[in-house]
Short mmCIF file of N, CA and C in Angstrom, two decimals:
data_model
loop_
_atom_site.label_atom_id
_atom_site.label_comp_id
_atom_site.label_asym_id
_atom_site.label_seq_id
_atom_site.Cartn_x
_atom_site.Cartn_y
_atom_site.Cartn_z
N MET A 18 13.19 7.75 -13.48
CA MET A 18 12.04 7.31 -13.78
C MET A 18 11.32 7.52 -12.35
N ARG A 19 10.02 6.82 -12.23
CA ARG A 19 9.15 7.34 -11.32
C ARG A 19 8.24 5.92 -10.66
N ALA A 20 7.71 6.78 -9.56
CA ALA A 20 6.80 5.13 -9.56
C ALA A 20 5.93 6.53 -8.83
N LEU A 21 4.60 5.41 -8.44
CA LEU A 21 3.45 6.67 -8.25
C LEU A 21 3.10 5.22 -7.02
N ILE A 22 3.18 6.17 -5.63
CA ILE A 22 2.24 4.85 -3.95
C ILE A 22 0.98 5.77 -4.13
N ILE A 23 -0.17 4.81 -4.38
CA ILE A 23 -1.11 5.14 -4.17
C ILE A 23 -1.79 4.50 -2.75
N VAL A 24 -2.47 6.40 -2.10
CA VAL A 24 -2.63 5.77 -0.91
C VAL A 24 -4.28 5.89 -0.41
N GLU A 25 -4.98 4.69 0.12
CA GLU A 25 -5.75 5.05 1.25
C GLU A 25 -6.08 5.13 2.55
N SER A 26 -5.49 5.85 3.41
CA SER A 26 -5.81 6.20 4.97
C SER A 26 -5.94 6.45 5.53
N VAL A 27 -6.68 6.46 6.70
CA VAL A 27 -8.41 6.77 7.47
C VAL A 27 -7.22 7.57 8.32
N PHE A 28 -6.42 7.48 9.06
CA PHE A 28 -5.34 8.22 10.53
C PHE A 28 -4.45 7.51 10.15
N GLY A 29 -3.91 7.88 9.11
CA GLY A 29 -2.32 8.97 8.96
C GLY A 29 -1.47 7.87 9.04
N ASN A 30 -2.33 6.86 9.34
CA ASN A 30 -0.30 5.16 9.10
C ASN A 30 -0.36 4.56 7.92
N THR A 31 -1.32 4.86 7.05
CA THR A 31 -1.01 4.20 5.60
C THR A 31 -0.32 4.77 4.89
N TRP A 32 -0.37 6.15 5.23
CA TRP A 32 -0.30 7.15 4.47
C TRP A 32 1.60 7.50 4.74
N ALA A 33 1.82 7.82 6.15
CA ALA A 33 3.26 7.39 6.07
C ALA A 33 4.09 6.63 6.10
N ILE A 34 3.56 4.82 5.79
CA ILE A 34 4.33 4.11 5.14
C ILE A 34 4.48 4.66 3.91
N GLY A 35 3.57 5.23 3.38
CA GLY A 35 3.70 5.41 1.73
C GLY A 35 4.20 6.30 1.51
N GLU A 36 5.16 7.15 2.15
CA GLU A 36 5.91 8.54 1.90
C GLU A 36 7.19 7.88 2.61
N ALA A 37 7.32 6.76 3.50
CA ALA A 37 8.95 6.10 3.97
C ALA A 37 9.45 5.42 2.43
N ILE A 38 8.73 4.48 2.39
CA ILE A 38 8.52 3.59 1.25
C ILE A 38 8.58 4.61 -0.45
N ALA A 39 8.48 6.15 -0.37
CA ALA A 39 8.80 6.76 -1.32
C ALA A 39 10.46 7.66 -1.20
N ALA A 40 10.46 7.61 0.38
CA ALA A 40 12.04 8.20 0.92
C ALA A 40 12.42 6.35 0.50
N GLY A 41 12.41 5.44 0.82
CA GLY A 41 13.11 4.44 0.27
C GLY A 41 13.80 4.55 -1.06
N MET A 42 12.30 4.79 -1.97
CA MET A 42 12.98 4.94 -4.12
C MET A 42 14.38 5.69 -4.32
N ALA A 43 14.39 6.51 -2.96
CA ALA A 43 15.23 8.15 -3.60
C ALA A 43 17.15 7.27 -3.58
N PRO A 44 17.69 7.42 -4.62
CA PRO A 44 17.22 8.01 -5.64
C PRO A 44 17.28 7.00 -6.70
N ALA A 45 17.16 6.73 -6.82
CA ALA A 45 16.62 5.38 -8.16
C ALA A 45 15.35 6.00 -9.17
N LEU A 46 14.03 5.84 -7.82
CA LEU A 46 13.28 6.61 -8.79
C LEU A 46 12.31 7.70 -8.11
N VAL A 47 11.91 8.68 -8.92
CA VAL A 47 10.94 9.63 -7.75
C VAL A 47 9.87 9.07 -7.77
N GLY A 48 9.79 8.61 -5.69
CA GLY A 48 8.01 8.52 -5.17
C GLY A 48 7.02 9.47 -4.78
N ASP A 49 5.95 9.72 -5.85
CA ASP A 49 4.95 10.27 -5.26
C ASP A 49 4.19 9.88 -5.05
N VAL A 50 3.12 10.25 -3.84
CA VAL A 50 2.70 9.72 -3.08
C VAL A 50 1.54 10.70 -2.78
N VAL A 51 0.18 10.26 -3.62
CA VAL A 51 -0.73 10.29 -3.67
C VAL A 51 -2.06 9.82 -3.66
N ALA A 52 -3.36 10.42 -3.08
CA ALA A 52 -4.23 9.31 -2.14
C ALA A 52 -5.79 9.15 -3.05
N VAL A 53 -6.25 7.18 -2.78
CA VAL A 53 -7.03 7.67 -4.38
C VAL A 53 -7.34 7.89 -4.30
N ASP A 54 -8.10 8.56 -3.32
CA ASP A 54 -9.70 9.95 -3.97
C ASP A 54 -9.35 10.89 -5.03
N GLN A 55 -8.02 11.02 -5.42
CA GLN A 55 -7.13 12.02 -6.45
C GLN A 55 -7.50 11.70 -7.83
N PRO A 56 -7.83 12.43 -8.96
CA PRO A 56 -7.18 12.42 -10.06
C PRO A 56 -5.96 11.50 -10.07
N ILE A 57 -6.47 10.08 -10.33
CA ILE A 57 -4.33 9.38 -10.83
C ILE A 57 -3.85 9.37 -12.60
N GLU A 58 -3.36 9.90 -12.93
CA GLU A 58 -3.17 9.37 -14.00
C GLU A 58 -1.86 8.53 -13.94
N LEU A 59 -2.13 7.19 -14.76
CA LEU A 59 -0.49 6.53 -14.70
C LEU A 59 0.40 6.62 -15.42
N ALA A 60 0.06 7.17 -17.20
CA ALA A 60 1.25 6.85 -17.93
C ALA A 60 2.46 7.59 -17.68
N GLY A 61 3.70 6.99 -17.85
CA GLY A 61 4.69 8.16 -18.17
C GLY A 61 5.25 6.83 -16.45
N VAL A 62 4.68 6.32 -15.65
CA VAL A 62 5.12 5.91 -14.28
C VAL A 62 5.58 4.68 -14.48
N ASP A 63 6.89 4.26 -14.15
CA ASP A 63 7.22 2.96 -14.17
C ASP A 63 7.17 1.34 -13.21
N LEU A 64 6.23 1.89 -12.21
CA LEU A 64 5.94 1.74 -11.26
C LEU A 64 4.93 2.36 -9.85
N ILE A 65 3.80 1.29 -10.01
CA ILE A 65 3.01 1.53 -9.24
C ILE A 65 2.57 0.65 -8.18
N VAL A 66 2.83 1.53 -7.00
CA VAL A 66 2.06 0.61 -4.79
C VAL A 66 1.23 0.78 -4.77
N VAL A 67 0.06 0.01 -4.42
CA VAL A 67 -0.63 0.47 -3.76
C VAL A 67 -0.63 0.10 -2.16
N GLY A 68 -1.63 1.06 -1.93
CA GLY A 68 -1.73 1.36 -0.61
C GLY A 68 -2.47 1.37 0.17
N GLY A 69 -3.03 0.21 2.00
CA GLY A 69 -4.33 0.60 1.95
C GLY A 69 -4.37 -0.22 3.83
N PRO A 70 -5.71 -0.07 4.43
CA PRO A 70 -5.86 -1.03 5.80
C PRO A 70 -6.48 -1.99 5.42
N THR A 71 -5.77 -2.69 6.36
CA THR A 71 -6.65 -4.41 5.86
C THR A 71 -7.72 -3.89 6.81
N TYR A 72 -9.28 -4.18 6.47
CA TYR A 72 -10.57 -3.99 7.50
C TYR A 72 -11.05 -5.55 7.25
N ASP A 73 -11.87 -5.98 7.55
CA ASP A 73 -12.91 -7.52 7.16
C ASP A 73 -11.83 -8.13 6.92
N HIS A 74 -10.79 -8.44 7.14
CA HIS A 74 -9.97 -9.83 5.90
C HIS A 74 -9.19 -8.86 5.24
N GLY A 75 -9.45 -7.99 4.53
CA GLY A 75 -8.29 -7.77 3.01
C GLY A 75 -8.93 -5.74 2.66
N LEU A 76 -9.99 -5.07 1.40
CA LEU A 76 -9.58 -4.65 1.45
C LEU A 76 -10.96 -3.86 2.04
N SER A 77 -11.16 -2.27 2.54
CA SER A 77 -11.82 -1.52 2.62
C SER A 77 -13.16 -1.48 1.89
N ARG A 78 -14.30 -1.55 2.48
CA ARG A 78 -15.25 -1.10 1.41
C ARG A 78 -16.17 -0.15 2.31
N PRO A 79 -17.60 0.69 1.25
CA PRO A 79 -17.17 1.88 2.21
C PRO A 79 -18.08 1.30 2.88
N PHE A 80 -19.05 0.78 3.50
CA PHE A 80 -18.97 0.27 5.05
C PHE A 80 -18.36 0.59 6.54
N THR A 81 -17.52 0.23 5.60
CA THR A 81 -16.08 -0.22 6.40
C THR A 81 -15.25 1.17 6.64
N ARG A 82 -15.53 2.20 5.14
CA ARG A 82 -14.84 3.20 5.55
C ARG A 82 -15.08 3.94 6.67
N LYS A 83 -17.23 3.95 5.78
CA LYS A 83 -18.18 5.02 6.68
C LYS A 83 -17.76 4.35 9.14
N ALA A 84 -17.57 3.59 9.24
CA ALA A 84 -17.36 2.91 10.43
C ALA A 84 -15.82 3.16 10.84
N ALA A 85 -15.06 3.52 9.69
CA ALA A 85 -13.24 4.23 10.25
C ALA A 85 -13.53 6.03 10.33
N LYS A 86 -14.44 5.83 9.58
CA LYS A 86 -14.22 8.18 9.82
C LYS A 86 -15.60 7.99 11.00
N GLY A 87 -16.61 7.52 11.16
CA GLY A 87 -17.01 7.63 12.72
C GLY A 87 -15.56 7.28 13.83
N GLN A 88 -14.94 6.79 13.49
CA GLN A 88 -13.64 7.05 14.59
C GLN A 88 -12.74 7.59 14.05
N ALA A 89 -12.52 8.34 12.95
CA ALA A 89 -11.59 8.89 12.60
C ALA A 89 -11.73 10.55 13.60
N GLY A 90 -13.20 10.77 13.35
CA GLY A 90 -13.08 12.31 14.34
C GLY A 90 -12.73 12.52 12.57
N ILE A 91 -11.74 13.88 12.98
CA ILE A 91 -11.06 15.39 12.17
C ILE A 91 -11.03 14.85 11.08
N HIS A 92 -10.18 13.36 11.17
CA HIS A 92 -9.79 13.03 9.39
C HIS A 92 -10.72 12.64 8.51
N PRO A 93 -10.41 13.66 6.73
CA PRO A 93 -11.87 13.31 6.49
C PRO A 93 -11.04 11.93 5.75
N VAL A 94 -12.26 11.65 5.04
CA VAL A 94 -12.41 9.81 5.00
C VAL A 94 -13.85 9.73 3.55
N ASN A 95 -13.59 9.35 2.07
CA ASN A 95 -13.68 9.18 1.30
C ASN A 95 -14.60 8.11 1.15
N LEU A 96 -16.28 8.32 1.31
CA LEU A 96 -16.71 6.23 1.78
C LEU A 96 -16.88 6.28 0.45
N ALA A 97 -16.53 7.03 -0.72
CA ALA A 97 -17.10 6.20 -2.21
C ALA A 97 -15.86 5.08 -2.70
N VAL A 98 -14.26 6.06 -2.41
CA VAL A 98 -13.31 5.43 -3.14
C VAL A 98 -12.54 5.39 -2.37
N GLY A 99 -12.14 4.17 -2.42
CA GLY A 99 -10.49 2.80 -2.07
C GLY A 99 -9.88 2.30 -2.40
N ILE A 100 -9.27 1.77 -2.63
CA ILE A 100 -7.97 1.35 -3.52
C ILE A 100 -9.08 -0.05 -4.00
N ARG A 101 -10.23 -0.49 -3.32
CA ARG A 101 -10.85 -1.90 -3.85
C ARG A 101 -11.57 -1.15 -5.12
N GLU A 102 -12.10 0.23 -5.28
CA GLU A 102 -12.49 0.89 -5.94
C GLU A 102 -11.55 1.40 -7.39
N PHE A 103 -10.73 2.27 -6.62
CA PHE A 103 -9.66 2.20 -8.04
C PHE A 103 -8.72 1.47 -8.98
N LEU A 104 -9.00 -0.57 -8.13
CA LEU A 104 -8.10 -1.02 -8.75
C LEU A 104 -9.81 -1.78 -9.99
N ALA A 105 -10.64 -0.91 -9.65
CA ALA A 105 -11.77 -1.70 -10.65
C ALA A 105 -11.85 -0.94 -11.54
N SER A 106 -11.19 0.24 -11.44
CA SER A 106 -10.99 1.15 -12.46
C SER A 106 -10.04 1.56 -13.54
N ALA A 107 -8.60 0.52 -12.28
CA ALA A 107 -7.66 0.93 -13.39
C ALA A 107 -7.35 0.96 -14.35
N GLY A 108 -8.20 -0.50 -15.38
CA GLY A 108 -7.30 -0.50 -16.95
C GLY A 108 -6.73 -1.24 -16.40
N ASP A 109 -6.36 -2.46 -18.02
CA ASP A 109 -5.45 -2.94 -18.18
C ASP A 109 -4.24 -2.53 -17.94
N GLY A 110 -2.89 -3.36 -17.40
CA GLY A 110 -1.86 -3.13 -16.24
C GLY A 110 -0.69 -3.69 -17.55
N ALA A 111 -0.69 -4.21 -18.68
CA ALA A 111 -0.02 -4.16 -19.60
C ALA A 111 1.20 -4.43 -19.23
N GLY A 112 1.52 -5.25 -18.66
CA GLY A 112 2.89 -5.90 -18.39
C GLY A 112 3.66 -4.82 -17.09
N LYS A 113 3.53 -3.60 -16.44
CA LYS A 113 4.10 -2.01 -15.50
C LYS A 113 3.99 -3.20 -14.79
N ALA A 114 5.17 -2.38 -14.12
CA ALA A 114 5.77 -2.66 -12.09
C ALA A 114 4.45 -2.11 -11.80
N ALA A 115 4.36 -3.21 -10.40
CA ALA A 115 3.04 -2.72 -10.20
C ALA A 115 3.85 -3.72 -8.47
N ALA A 116 2.52 -3.62 -7.27
CA ALA A 116 3.59 -3.87 -5.88
C ALA A 116 2.72 -3.20 -4.17
N ALA A 117 2.37 -4.25 -3.67
CA ALA A 117 1.08 -3.39 -2.74
C ALA A 117 1.05 -3.72 -0.82
N TYR A 118 0.65 -3.20 -0.47
CA TYR A 118 1.31 -3.48 0.42
C TYR A 118 -0.12 -2.40 1.61
N ASP A 119 -0.35 -3.00 3.49
CA ASP A 119 -1.80 -2.74 3.72
C ASP A 119 -0.47 -2.03 5.17
N THR A 120 -1.32 -1.63 5.93
CA THR A 120 -1.54 -1.63 7.25
C THR A 120 -2.44 -2.59 7.85
N ARG A 121 -1.63 -3.32 9.48
CA ARG A 121 -3.00 -4.07 9.87
C ARG A 121 -2.17 -4.82 10.63
N PHE A 122 -3.23 -5.18 12.43
CA PHE A 122 -2.89 -5.51 13.22
C PHE A 122 -1.72 -6.06 12.79
N PRO A 123 -0.70 -6.68 13.95
CA PRO A 123 0.46 -8.35 14.36
C PRO A 123 0.40 -9.22 14.37
N ARG A 124 -1.25 -9.61 13.54
CA ARG A 124 -1.41 -11.02 14.59
C ARG A 124 -1.22 -11.76 12.77
N PRO A 125 -1.69 -12.92 12.84
CA PRO A 125 -1.27 -14.06 12.24
C PRO A 125 -1.82 -13.43 10.82
N LYS A 126 -1.56 -13.65 10.08
CA LYS A 126 -2.48 -13.13 8.15
C LYS A 126 -4.06 -13.73 8.37
N TRP A 127 -3.74 -15.37 8.82
CA TRP A 127 -4.97 -16.18 8.80
C TRP A 127 -6.12 -15.81 9.78
N LEU A 128 -5.47 -14.85 10.60
CA LEU A 128 -6.59 -14.37 11.93
C LEU A 128 -7.17 -12.58 11.43
N THR A 129 -5.98 -11.78 10.71
CA THR A 129 -6.11 -10.64 10.00
C THR A 129 -7.06 -10.77 8.68
N GLY A 130 -6.60 -11.44 7.75
CA GLY A 130 -6.30 -11.22 6.32
C GLY A 130 -5.06 -9.83 6.28
N SER A 131 -5.24 -9.30 4.79
CA SER A 131 -4.42 -8.81 4.24
C SER A 131 -5.36 -8.20 2.92
N ALA A 132 -4.87 -6.68 3.37
CA ALA A 132 -5.62 -5.97 2.43
C ALA A 132 -4.20 -5.80 0.82
N ALA A 133 -3.01 -6.23 1.40
CA ALA A 133 -2.46 -6.43 0.89
C ALA A 133 -2.53 -7.36 -0.58
N SER A 134 -2.76 -8.50 0.15
CA SER A 134 -2.48 -9.67 -0.70
C SER A 134 -4.19 -9.77 -1.46
N GLN A 135 -5.64 -9.16 -1.18
CA GLN A 135 -6.01 -8.88 -1.80
C GLN A 135 -5.97 -8.19 -3.58
N ALA A 136 -5.49 -6.95 -3.18
CA ALA A 136 -4.81 -5.70 -3.92
C ALA A 136 -4.06 -6.27 -5.14
N ALA A 137 -2.78 -7.16 -4.28
CA ALA A 137 -1.42 -8.59 -5.32
C ALA A 137 -3.05 -8.50 -6.39
N ARG A 138 -3.35 -9.83 -5.98
CA ARG A 138 -4.47 -10.73 -6.90
C ARG A 138 -4.77 -9.50 -8.01
N ARG A 139 -5.74 -9.25 -7.66
CA ARG A 139 -6.17 -7.35 -8.37
C ARG A 139 -5.41 -6.68 -9.29
N LEU A 140 -3.97 -6.80 -8.99
CA LEU A 140 -3.16 -6.30 -10.07
C LEU A 140 -2.73 -7.04 -11.20
N ARG A 141 -2.55 -8.48 -10.54
CA ARG A 141 -2.00 -9.42 -11.04
C ARG A 141 -3.19 -9.79 -12.52
N ARG A 142 -4.49 -9.37 -12.19
CA ARG A 142 -5.47 -9.80 -12.97
C ARG A 142 -5.89 -8.80 -13.50
N LEU A 143 -4.96 -7.94 -13.67
CA LEU A 143 -5.45 -6.39 -14.54
C LEU A 143 -4.00 -6.47 -15.26
N GLY A 144 -3.41 -7.63 -15.06
CA GLY A 144 -1.77 -7.35 -16.67
C GLY A 144 -0.36 -6.98 -16.05
N PHE A 145 -0.75 -6.31 -13.85
CA PHE A 145 0.39 -5.92 -13.53
C PHE A 145 1.63 -6.46 -13.37
N ARG A 146 2.74 -6.80 -13.15
CA ARG A 146 3.69 -7.41 -13.10
C ARG A 146 4.61 -7.03 -11.93
N LEU A 147 3.83 -8.27 -11.20
CA LEU A 147 3.99 -7.75 -9.77
C LEU A 147 5.60 -7.92 -9.54
N VAL A 148 6.16 -6.40 -8.82
CA VAL A 148 7.71 -6.89 -8.63
C VAL A 148 8.26 -7.65 -7.27
N SER A 149 7.77 -7.51 -6.38
CA SER A 149 7.50 -7.82 -4.81
C SER A 149 5.98 -9.32 -4.20
N GLU A 150 6.31 -9.77 -3.01
CA GLU A 150 5.52 -9.91 -2.70
C GLU A 150 4.72 -8.50 -2.11
N PRO A 151 3.22 -9.16 -1.29
CA PRO A 151 2.45 -8.22 -1.04
C PRO A 151 3.66 -7.69 0.46
N HIS A 152 3.46 -6.70 0.94
CA HIS A 152 4.23 -6.44 2.38
C HIS A 152 2.77 -6.34 3.62
N SER A 153 3.44 -5.74 4.58
CA SER A 153 2.17 -5.89 6.28
C SER A 153 2.94 -5.39 6.56
N PHE A 154 2.32 -3.86 7.18
CA PHE A 154 3.54 -2.49 7.98
C PHE A 154 2.53 -2.74 8.99
N PHE A 155 3.07 -2.85 10.53
CA PHE A 155 2.22 -3.18 11.50
C PHE A 155 1.60 -2.03 12.41
N VAL A 156 -0.01 -1.67 13.15
CA VAL A 156 -0.50 -0.58 13.93
C VAL A 156 -0.15 -1.50 14.96
N GLU A 157 -0.30 -0.80 16.15
CA GLU A 157 -0.46 -0.90 17.48
C GLU A 157 -1.67 -0.67 17.69
N ALA A 158 -2.67 -0.05 17.60
CA ALA A 158 -4.03 -0.51 17.77
C ALA A 158 -4.56 0.38 16.24
N MET A 159 -5.89 0.16 16.00
CA MET A 159 -6.56 0.41 14.89
C MET A 159 -6.48 2.20 14.35
N ARG A 160 -6.45 3.35 15.45
CA ARG A 160 -5.80 4.41 15.13
C ARG A 160 -4.87 4.77 14.61
N GLY A 161 -3.85 3.45 15.10
CA GLY A 161 -2.18 3.58 15.59
C GLY A 161 -1.46 3.59 16.88
N PRO A 162 -0.39 3.74 16.78
CA PRO A 162 0.56 4.25 16.18
C PRO A 162 0.77 3.42 15.56
N LEU A 163 2.01 3.79 14.29
CA LEU A 163 2.44 2.25 13.82
C LEU A 163 3.82 1.25 14.91
N ALA A 164 3.64 -0.16 14.93
CA ALA A 164 4.80 -0.60 15.81
C ALA A 164 6.08 0.08 15.05
N ASN A 165 7.48 -0.32 16.37
CA ASN A 165 8.70 0.30 16.85
C ASN A 165 9.40 -0.27 15.10
N GLY A 166 9.96 0.39 14.32
CA GLY A 166 10.51 -0.43 13.15
C GLY A 166 9.82 0.13 12.10
N GLU A 167 8.53 0.25 12.14
CA GLU A 167 8.25 0.15 10.75
C GLU A 167 8.14 1.21 9.32
N LEU A 168 8.47 2.20 9.94
CA LEU A 168 9.10 3.51 8.59
C LEU A 168 10.47 2.98 8.29
N ASP A 169 11.25 2.01 9.00
CA ASP A 169 12.86 2.01 8.84
C ASP A 169 12.07 0.51 8.34
N ARG A 170 11.41 -0.32 8.22
CA ARG A 170 11.32 -1.59 7.12
C ARG A 170 10.51 -1.11 5.91
N ALA A 171 9.70 0.15 6.00
CA ALA A 171 8.99 0.39 4.84
C ALA A 171 10.22 1.52 3.69
N ARG A 172 11.13 1.99 4.31
CA ARG A 172 12.11 2.46 3.78
C ARG A 172 12.77 1.60 2.94
N ALA A 173 13.40 0.25 3.60
CA ALA A 173 13.82 -0.56 3.48
C ALA A 173 13.30 -1.34 1.90
N TRP A 174 12.06 -1.51 2.37
CA TRP A 174 11.16 -2.09 1.27
C TRP A 174 10.70 -0.90 -0.22
N GLY A 175 10.77 -0.25 0.25
CA GLY A 175 11.52 1.21 -1.12
C GLY A 175 12.28 1.28 -1.96
N GLN A 176 13.34 0.79 -0.82
CA GLN A 176 14.93 0.87 -1.93
C GLN A 176 14.64 -0.58 -2.34
N ARG A 177 14.36 -1.52 -1.85
CA ARG A 177 14.26 -3.11 -3.18
C ARG A 177 13.23 -2.37 -3.81
N LEU A 178 12.54 -2.01 -3.66
CA LEU A 178 11.69 -2.19 -5.12
C LEU A 178 11.89 -1.19 -5.82
N ALA A 179 12.61 -0.10 -6.01
CA ALA A 179 13.44 0.95 -6.59
C ALA A 179 14.57 0.00 -7.15
N ALA A 180 15.13 -0.61 -6.18
CA ALA A 180 16.57 -1.73 -7.36
C ALA A 180 15.64 -2.54 -8.08
N GLN A 181 14.71 -3.41 -8.26
CA GLN A 181 13.65 -3.81 -9.21
C GLN A 181 13.32 -3.86 -9.92
N VAL A 182 13.33 -2.15 -9.86
CA VAL A 182 12.53 -1.99 -10.95
C VAL A 182 13.61 -1.04 -12.24
N ALA A 183 14.43 -0.62 -11.43
CA ALA A 183 15.63 0.28 -11.67
C ALA A 183 17.01 -0.40 -12.03
N GLY A 184 17.07 -2.03 -11.98
CA GLY A 184 17.42 -3.01 -12.14
C GLY A 184 19.07 -2.92 -11.34
N ALA A 185 18.83 -2.04 -9.76
CA ALA A 185 20.77 -1.79 -10.28
C ALA A 185 21.20 -3.09 -9.40
N PRO A 186 22.09 -2.81 -8.73
CA PRO A 186 23.07 -4.14 -8.48
C PRO A 186 22.22 -4.93 -7.00
N GLU A 187 22.37 -5.73 -6.54
CA GLU A 187 21.62 -7.06 -5.86
C GLU A 187 22.53 -6.22 -4.52
N GLU A 188 23.75 -6.22 -4.41
CA GLU A 188 24.19 -5.65 -3.19
C GLU A 188 23.79 -4.14 -2.36
N HIS A 189 22.89 -3.91 -3.60
CA HIS A 189 22.40 -2.50 -3.17
C HIS A 189 21.34 -2.22 -2.70
N HIS A 190 20.24 -3.08 -2.22
CA HIS A 190 19.24 -3.38 -1.90
C HIS A 190 19.42 -4.88 -1.21
N ARG A 191 19.23 -4.58 0.04
CA ARG A 191 19.61 -6.44 0.06
C ARG A 191 18.89 -6.34 1.57
N ALA A 192 18.12 -7.02 2.17
CA ALA A 192 17.06 -6.73 3.80
C ALA A 192 17.38 -5.79 4.18
N ALA A 193 16.25 -5.35 4.84
CA ALA A 193 17.20 -4.62 5.67
C ALA A 193 16.35 -6.00 7.02
#
């Protein structure tokens, strides 16, 4: 079985979470991490996971990516394509399994917003079947680093997602 983790990342933190999720999925699912601005083919994929940073209380927009690009320095940032744009062109999910995550500051969601919550709503409207509530992983500052323990939490979530999709027994994917 195959999972595709589609990531929008400016400073590398959201990408690192995506890689940890993919690592946690093994061996039940093969998780491939791809940048959102690359050609993406969903045929033959059993689970898609979308992940992006939370900007201005939700999914990034071209102007928030432009601001982030100014802070990113040498990191390449595609101003035209983020998770929002990918989902706008994703087509019918036809019941395919999906999940969403974000990176954000460790403050209450009502203060920061959540890109994952917005992405999950869009996935559901497109006909995808959500196999998990949206997840947030925390950064200490805009550029990072990730808060302590977040990569371990991401691997554990990847394991739970894989078990959900692959139908593994519950005892193999208890929450960490």
